[in-house]
């Protein structure tokens, strides 16, 4: 993942200057499926997308406490888990659209073999990403998770991601006039109201 997201940026460059698969990504000279890093990133993201789509699609069939008080799942917990996987789906779709621009926008668990696919436009990806993040923001997840739930999705995490989504879309031709304003509002809200704090010294 770091090879795809950080090589060729102001964060890191490759030290193995003669490694062709690294050099091409670092210099933006070759970005094709026969590059192992590109292929691995694509397949990992779509495998993860399959899993979160399955969780979302199957959630309606989960037996809850109201149906089976003994063995059913608590409805409030189920709703939180669905919100969490919607956050993950938004994250995976964001990674896909940032890396490839156009790609198959798959929103349901595949239940049979498919031999066809289509490239969906980036603006459709952003619409779905923002819809999923809005569902997270409307859920009962807390703004900040307590220590015992460290690492779980929170509304602050969703708002932070949404800020990045707005900021990224704002530079595109299909972006809206309010994207940058929305990005700033979300970022400032996380900084000022989420219970999280920026470090006083970046170093």
PDB file of C-alpha atoms in Angstrom:
ATOM      1  CA  UNK A   1       0.000   0.000   0.000  1.00  0.00           C
ATOM      2  CA  UNK A   2       2.774   2.466   0.852  1.00  0.00           C
ATOM      3  CA  UNK A   3       4.367   1.869  -2.549  1.00  0.00           C
ATOM      4  CA  UNK A   4       1.156   2.938  -4.282  1.00  0.00           C
ATOM      5  CA  UNK A   5       0.298   5.821  -1.986  1.00  0.00           C
ATOM      6  CA  UNK A   6       3.641   7.379  -1.069  1.00  0.00           C
ATOM      7  CA  UNK A   7       6.287   6.673  -3.719  1.00  0.00           C
ATOM      8  CA  UNK A   8       7.008   9.659  -5.921  1.00  0.00           C
ATOM      9  CA  UNK A   9       5.734  12.160  -3.362  1.00  0.00           C
ATOM     10  CA  UNK A  10       7.365  14.472  -0.847  1.00  0.00           C
ATOM     11  CA  UNK A  11       7.021  11.652   1.717  1.00  0.00           C
ATOM     12  CA  UNK A  12       9.332   9.012   0.266  1.00  0.00           C
ATOM     13  CA  UNK A  13      11.229   7.910  -2.828  1.00  0.00           C
ATOM     14  CA  UNK A  14      12.633   4.467  -3.621  1.00  0.00           C
ATOM     15  CA  UNK A  15      16.155   3.601  -2.489  1.00  0.00           C
ATOM     16  CA  UNK A  16      16.518   0.621  -4.828  1.00  0.00           C
ATOM     17  CA  UNK A  17      17.047   2.779  -7.896  1.00  0.00           C
ATOM     18  CA  UNK A  18      17.430  -0.214 -10.190  1.00  0.00           C
ATOM     19  CA  UNK A  19      14.168  -1.920  -9.159  1.00  0.00           C
ATOM     20  CA  UNK A  20      12.011  -1.432 -12.285  1.00  0.00           C
ATOM     21  CA  UNK A  21       8.665  -2.026 -10.573  1.00  0.00           C
ATOM     22  CA  UNK A  22       9.444   0.673  -8.001  1.00  0.00           C
ATOM     23  CA  UNK A  23      11.088   3.144 -10.353  1.00  0.00           C
ATOM     24  CA  UNK A  24       8.134   3.229 -12.749  1.00  0.00           C
ATOM     25  CA  UNK A  25       5.725   4.090  -9.958  1.00  0.00           C
ATOM     26  CA  UNK A  26       8.110   6.551  -8.372  1.00  0.00           C
ATOM     27  CA  UNK A  27       8.577   8.403 -11.667  1.00  0.00           C
ATOM     28  CA  UNK A  28       4.971   7.970 -12.905  1.00  0.00           C
ATOM     29  CA  UNK A  29       6.242   6.399 -16.118  1.00  0.00           C
ATOM     30  CA  UNK A  30       4.292   3.133 -16.093  1.00  0.00           C
ATOM     31  CA  UNK A  31       1.014   2.418 -14.338  1.00  0.00           C
ATOM     32  CA  UNK A  32      -0.322  -0.841 -15.762  1.00  0.00           C
ATOM     33  CA  UNK A  33      -1.830  -4.080 -14.490  1.00  0.00           C
ATOM     34  CA  UNK A  34       1.328  -6.080 -15.156  1.00  0.00           C
ATOM     35  CA  UNK A  35       3.063  -4.072 -12.434  1.00  0.00           C
ATOM     36  CA  UNK A  36       2.792  -6.286  -9.357  1.00  0.00           C
ATOM     37  CA  UNK A  37       2.138  -3.405  -6.962  1.00  0.00           C
ATOM     38  CA  UNK A  38      -0.684  -2.039  -9.108  1.00  0.00           C
ATOM     39  CA  UNK A  39      -2.228  -5.484  -9.485  1.00  0.00           C
ATOM     40  CA  UNK A  40      -1.961  -6.260  -5.760  1.00  0.00           C
ATOM     41  CA  UNK A  41      -3.560  -2.948  -4.784  1.00  0.00           C
ATOM     42  CA  UNK A  42      -6.447  -3.412  -7.216  1.00  0.00           C
ATOM     43  CA  UNK A  43      -7.197  -6.986  -6.166  1.00  0.00           C
ATOM     44  CA  UNK A  44      -6.897  -6.198  -2.446  1.00  0.00           C
ATOM     45  CA  UNK A  45      -9.290  -3.278  -2.671  1.00  0.00           C
ATOM     46  CA  UNK A  46     -11.896  -5.218  -4.618  1.00  0.00           C
ATOM     47  CA  UNK A  47     -11.618  -8.223  -2.290  1.00  0.00           C
ATOM     48  CA  UNK A  48     -12.204  -5.887   0.658  1.00  0.00           C
ATOM     49  CA  UNK A  49     -15.064  -4.206  -1.195  1.00  0.00           C
ATOM     50  CA  UNK A  50     -16.691  -7.603  -1.733  1.00  0.00           C
ATOM     51  CA  UNK A  51     -16.582  -8.277   1.999  1.00  0.00           C
ATOM     52  CA  UNK A  52     -18.091  -4.974   3.117  1.00  0.00           C
ATOM     53  CA  UNK A  53     -20.796  -5.211   0.462  1.00  0.00           C
ATOM     54  CA  UNK A  54     -21.629  -8.673   1.785  1.00  0.00           C
ATOM     55  CA  UNK A  55     -21.892  -7.329   5.337  1.00  0.00           C
ATOM     56  CA  UNK A  56     -24.188  -4.504   4.236  1.00  0.00           C
ATOM     57  CA  UNK A  57     -26.377  -6.695   2.007  1.00  0.00           C
ATOM     58  CA  UNK A  58     -26.717  -9.453   4.606  1.00  0.00           C
ATOM     59  CA  UNK A  59     -27.401  -7.157   7.558  1.00  0.00           C
ATOM     60  CA  UNK A  60     -31.138  -7.148   6.870  1.00  0.00           C
ATOM     61  CA  UNK A  61     -31.228 -10.916   7.404  1.00  0.00           C
ATOM     62  CA  UNK A  62     -29.386 -10.877  10.753  1.00  0.00           C
ATOM     63  CA  UNK A  63     -31.507 -12.316  13.562  1.00  0.00           C
ATOM     64  CA  UNK A  64     -31.939  -9.628  16.223  1.00  0.00           C
ATOM     65  CA  UNK A  65     -32.893  -9.652  19.899  1.00  0.00           C
ATOM     66  CA  UNK A  66     -36.470  -8.715  19.075  1.00  0.00           C
ATOM     67  CA  UNK A  67     -36.706 -11.858  16.945  1.00  0.00           C
ATOM     68  CA  UNK A  68     -34.708 -14.150  19.212  1.00  0.00           C
ATOM     69  CA  UNK A  69     -34.026 -12.709  22.691  1.00  0.00           C
ATOM     70  CA  UNK A  70     -31.570 -15.476  23.521  1.00  0.00           C
ATOM     71  CA  UNK A  71     -29.337 -15.746  20.472  1.00  0.00           C
ATOM     72  CA  UNK A  72     -30.221 -12.658  18.450  1.00  0.00           C
ATOM     73  CA  UNK A  73     -27.919  -9.696  17.928  1.00  0.00           C
ATOM     74  CA  UNK A  74     -28.645  -6.447  19.708  1.00  0.00           C
ATOM     75  CA  UNK A  75     -30.241  -4.050  17.208  1.00  0.00           C
ATOM     76  CA  UNK A  76     -28.141  -1.108  18.357  1.00  0.00           C
ATOM     77  CA  UNK A  77     -24.916  -3.063  17.878  1.00  0.00           C
ATOM     78  CA  UNK A  78     -26.035  -4.246  14.445  1.00  0.00           C
ATOM     79  CA  UNK A  79     -26.732  -0.653  13.385  1.00  0.00           C
ATOM     80  CA  UNK A  80     -23.263   0.394  14.562  1.00  0.00           C
ATOM     81  CA  UNK A  81     -21.588  -2.447  12.666  1.00  0.00           C
ATOM     82  CA  UNK A  82     -23.418  -1.489   9.467  1.00  0.00           C
ATOM     83  CA  UNK A  83     -22.258   2.106   9.915  1.00  0.00           C
ATOM     84  CA  UNK A  84     -18.697   0.870  10.403  1.00  0.00           C
ATOM     85  CA  UNK A  85     -18.683  -1.145   7.198  1.00  0.00           C
ATOM     86  CA  UNK A  86     -20.201   1.771   5.290  1.00  0.00           C
ATOM     87  CA  UNK A  87     -17.234   3.839   6.461  1.00  0.00           C
ATOM     88  CA  UNK A  88     -14.899   1.117   5.188  1.00  0.00           C
ATOM     89  CA  UNK A  89     -16.715   0.972   1.859  1.00  0.00           C
ATOM     90  CA  UNK A  90     -16.324   4.736   1.493  1.00  0.00           C
ATOM     91  CA  UNK A  91     -12.615   4.407   2.288  1.00  0.00           C
ATOM     92  CA  UNK A  92     -12.082   1.612  -0.252  1.00  0.00           C
ATOM     93  CA  UNK A  93     -14.027   3.440  -2.965  1.00  0.00           C
ATOM     94  CA  UNK A  94     -12.004   6.588  -2.257  1.00  0.00           C
ATOM     95  CA  UNK A  95      -8.756   4.657  -2.705  1.00  0.00           C
ATOM     96  CA  UNK A  96     -10.030   3.149  -5.947  1.00  0.00           C
ATOM     97  CA  UNK A  97     -11.195   6.415  -7.489  1.00  0.00           C
ATOM     98  CA  UNK A  98      -8.029   8.280  -6.466  1.00  0.00           C
ATOM     99  CA  UNK A  99      -5.813   5.630  -8.029  1.00  0.00           C
ATOM    100  CA  UNK A 100      -7.737   4.774 -11.185  1.00  0.00           C
ATOM    101  CA  UNK A 101     -10.279   7.526 -11.810  1.00  0.00           C
ATOM    102  CA  UNK A 102     -12.629   5.180 -13.637  1.00  0.00           C
ATOM    103  CA  UNK A 103     -13.343   1.697 -12.321  1.00  0.00           C
ATOM    104  CA  UNK A 104     -16.251  -0.690 -11.708  1.00  0.00           C
ATOM    105  CA  UNK A 105     -18.472   0.768  -8.966  1.00  0.00           C
ATOM    106  CA  UNK A 106     -19.588  -2.419  -7.218  1.00  0.00           C
ATOM    107  CA  UNK A 107     -22.114  -1.868  -4.415  1.00  0.00           C
ATOM    108  CA  UNK A 108     -23.486  -5.355  -3.812  1.00  0.00           C
ATOM    109  CA  UNK A 109     -22.057  -8.720  -2.926  1.00  0.00           C
ATOM    110  CA  UNK A 110     -21.429 -10.801  -6.068  1.00  0.00           C
ATOM    111  CA  UNK A 111     -23.548 -13.930  -5.817  1.00  0.00           C
ATOM    112  CA  UNK A 112     -22.813 -15.456  -9.211  1.00  0.00           C
ATOM    113  CA  UNK A 113     -20.071 -15.502 -11.810  1.00  0.00           C
ATOM    114  CA  UNK A 114     -19.918 -12.405 -13.978  1.00  0.00           C
ATOM    115  CA  UNK A 115     -17.931 -12.206 -17.202  1.00  0.00           C
ATOM    116  CA  UNK A 116     -18.645  -8.555 -17.975  1.00  0.00           C
ATOM    117  CA  UNK A 117     -17.718  -5.308 -16.298  1.00  0.00           C
ATOM    118  CA  UNK A 118     -17.934  -1.593 -16.927  1.00  0.00           C
ATOM    119  CA  UNK A 119     -15.995   1.493 -16.002  1.00  0.00           C
ATOM    120  CA  UNK A 120     -18.050   3.916 -13.944  1.00  0.00           C
ATOM    121  CA  UNK A 121     -17.168   7.598 -13.862  1.00  0.00           C
ATOM    122  CA  UNK A 122     -15.374   9.173 -10.929  1.00  0.00           C
ATOM    123  CA  UNK A 123     -18.284  11.478 -10.079  1.00  0.00           C
ATOM    124  CA  UNK A 124     -20.454   8.419  -9.397  1.00  0.00           C
ATOM    125  CA  UNK A 125     -17.814   7.139  -6.995  1.00  0.00           C
ATOM    126  CA  UNK A 126     -17.814  10.421  -5.098  1.00  0.00           C
ATOM    127  CA  UNK A 127     -21.606  10.455  -4.882  1.00  0.00           C
ATOM    128  CA  UNK A 128     -21.570   6.994  -3.293  1.00  0.00           C
ATOM    129  CA  UNK A 129     -18.677   7.809  -0.975  1.00  0.00           C
ATOM    130  CA  UNK A 130     -20.466  10.891   0.343  1.00  0.00           C
ATOM    131  CA  UNK A 131     -23.741   8.975   0.708  1.00  0.00           C
ATOM    132  CA  UNK A 132     -22.026   6.273   2.773  1.00  0.00           C
ATOM    133  CA  UNK A 133     -20.294   8.860   4.966  1.00  0.00           C
ATOM    134  CA  UNK A 134     -23.590  10.680   5.475  1.00  0.00           C
ATOM    135  CA  UNK A 135     -25.075   7.394   6.728  1.00  0.00           C
ATOM    136  CA  UNK A 136     -22.179   7.099   9.167  1.00  0.00           C
ATOM    137  CA  UNK A 137     -22.724  10.666  10.377  1.00  0.00           C
ATOM    138  CA  UNK A 138     -26.436   9.897  10.868  1.00  0.00           C
ATOM    139  CA  UNK A 139     -25.722   6.729  12.831  1.00  0.00           C
ATOM    140  CA  UNK A 140     -25.424   6.217  16.584  1.00  0.00           C
ATOM    141  CA  UNK A 141     -21.645   5.893  16.457  1.00  0.00           C
ATOM    142  CA  UNK A 142     -19.943   8.256  18.921  1.00  0.00           C
ATOM    143  CA  UNK A 143     -17.977  11.280  17.808  1.00  0.00           C
ATOM    144  CA  UNK A 144     -14.933   9.826  19.571  1.00  0.00           C
ATOM    145  CA  UNK A 145     -14.567   6.209  20.598  1.00  0.00           C
ATOM    146  CA  UNK A 146     -13.771   5.470  24.257  1.00  0.00           C
ATOM    147  CA  UNK A 147     -10.472   3.799  25.121  1.00  0.00           C
ATOM    148  CA  UNK A 148     -12.114   0.367  25.225  1.00  0.00           C
ATOM    149  CA  UNK A 149     -13.230   0.741  21.584  1.00  0.00           C
ATOM    150  CA  UNK A 150      -9.935   2.164  20.321  1.00  0.00           C
ATOM    151  CA  UNK A 151      -9.548   1.609  16.584  1.00  0.00           C
ATOM    152  CA  UNK A 152     -13.255   1.390  15.804  1.00  0.00           C
ATOM    153  CA  UNK A 153     -14.894   3.840  13.434  1.00  0.00           C
ATOM    154  CA  UNK A 154     -16.173   7.080  14.927  1.00  0.00           C
ATOM    155  CA  UNK A 155     -18.028  10.056  13.530  1.00  0.00           C
ATOM    156  CA  UNK A 156     -14.808  12.046  13.858  1.00  0.00           C
ATOM    157  CA  UNK A 157     -13.077   9.537  11.568  1.00  0.00           C
ATOM    158  CA  UNK A 158     -15.940   9.803   9.080  1.00  0.00           C
ATOM    159  CA  UNK A 159     -15.850  13.596   9.180  1.00  0.00           C
ATOM    160  CA  UNK A 160     -12.079  13.574   8.692  1.00  0.00           C
ATOM    161  CA  UNK A 161     -12.410  11.256   5.694  1.00  0.00           C
ATOM    162  CA  UNK A 162     -15.235  13.361   4.288  1.00  0.00           C
ATOM    163  CA  UNK A 163     -13.011  16.427   4.511  1.00  0.00           C
ATOM    164  CA  UNK A 164     -10.404  14.649   2.375  1.00  0.00           C
ATOM    165  CA  UNK A 165     -13.100  13.530  -0.068  1.00  0.00           C
ATOM    166  CA  UNK A 166     -14.428  17.066  -0.511  1.00  0.00           C
ATOM    167  CA  UNK A 167     -10.919  18.471  -0.831  1.00  0.00           C
ATOM    168  CA  UNK A 168      -9.978  15.904  -3.494  1.00  0.00           C
ATOM    169  CA  UNK A 169     -13.198  16.272  -5.487  1.00  0.00           C
ATOM    170  CA  UNK A 170     -12.965  20.047  -5.378  1.00  0.00           C
ATOM    171  CA  UNK A 171     -10.015  20.016  -7.782  1.00  0.00           C
ATOM    172  CA  UNK A 172     -11.885  17.942 -10.360  1.00  0.00           C
ATOM    173  CA  UNK A 173     -14.000  19.241 -13.236  1.00  0.00           C
ATOM    174  CA  UNK A 174     -17.083  17.584 -11.702  1.00  0.00           C
ATOM    175  CA  UNK A 175     -16.447  19.125  -8.281  1.00  0.00           C
ATOM    176  CA  UNK A 176     -18.886  21.609  -6.794  1.00  0.00           C
ATOM    177  CA  UNK A 177     -18.352  25.191  -5.711  1.00  0.00           C
ATOM    178  CA  UNK A 178     -18.924  24.223  -2.084  1.00  0.00           C
ATOM    179  CA  UNK A 179     -16.426  21.342  -1.920  1.00  0.00           C
ATOM    180  CA  UNK A 180     -13.588  23.411  -0.485  1.00  0.00           C
ATOM    181  CA  UNK A 181     -15.902  25.141   1.995  1.00  0.00           C
ATOM    182  CA  UNK A 182     -17.255  21.779   3.119  1.00  0.00           C
ATOM    183  CA  UNK A 183     -13.739  20.354   3.411  1.00  0.00           C
ATOM    184  CA  UNK A 184     -12.698  23.218   5.671  1.00  0.00           C
ATOM    185  CA  UNK A 185     -15.842  22.948   7.797  1.00  0.00           C
ATOM    186  CA  UNK A 186     -15.352  19.230   8.394  1.00  0.00           C
ATOM    187  CA  UNK A 187     -11.650  19.606   9.169  1.00  0.00           C
ATOM    188  CA  UNK A 188     -12.240  22.449  11.608  1.00  0.00           C
ATOM    189  CA  UNK A 189     -15.062  20.552  13.285  1.00  0.00           C
ATOM    190  CA  UNK A 190     -12.788  17.563  13.915  1.00  0.00           C
ATOM    191  CA  UNK A 191     -10.056  19.826  15.289  1.00  0.00           C
ATOM    192  CA  UNK A 192     -12.347  21.893  17.502  1.00  0.00           C
ATOM    193  CA  UNK A 193     -15.251  19.658  18.518  1.00  0.00           C
ATOM    194  CA  UNK A 194     -14.356  15.967  18.270  1.00  0.00           C
ATOM    195  CA  UNK A 195     -12.355  15.552  21.458  1.00  0.00           C
ATOM    196  CA  UNK A 196      -9.230  14.836  19.438  1.00  0.00           C
ATOM    197  CA  UNK A 197      -6.312  17.241  19.614  1.00  0.00           C
ATOM    198  CA  UNK A 198      -3.545  18.201  17.217  1.00  0.00           C
ATOM    199  CA  UNK A 199      -0.038  17.843  18.591  1.00  0.00           C
ATOM    200  CA  UNK A 200       1.363  21.186  19.707  1.00  0.00           C
ATOM    201  CA  UNK A 201       4.719  20.334  18.076  1.00  0.00           C
ATOM    202  CA  UNK A 202       4.524  18.557  14.707  1.00  0.00           C
ATOM    203  CA  UNK A 203       8.035  17.143  15.100  1.00  0.00           C
TER     204      UNK A 203
END
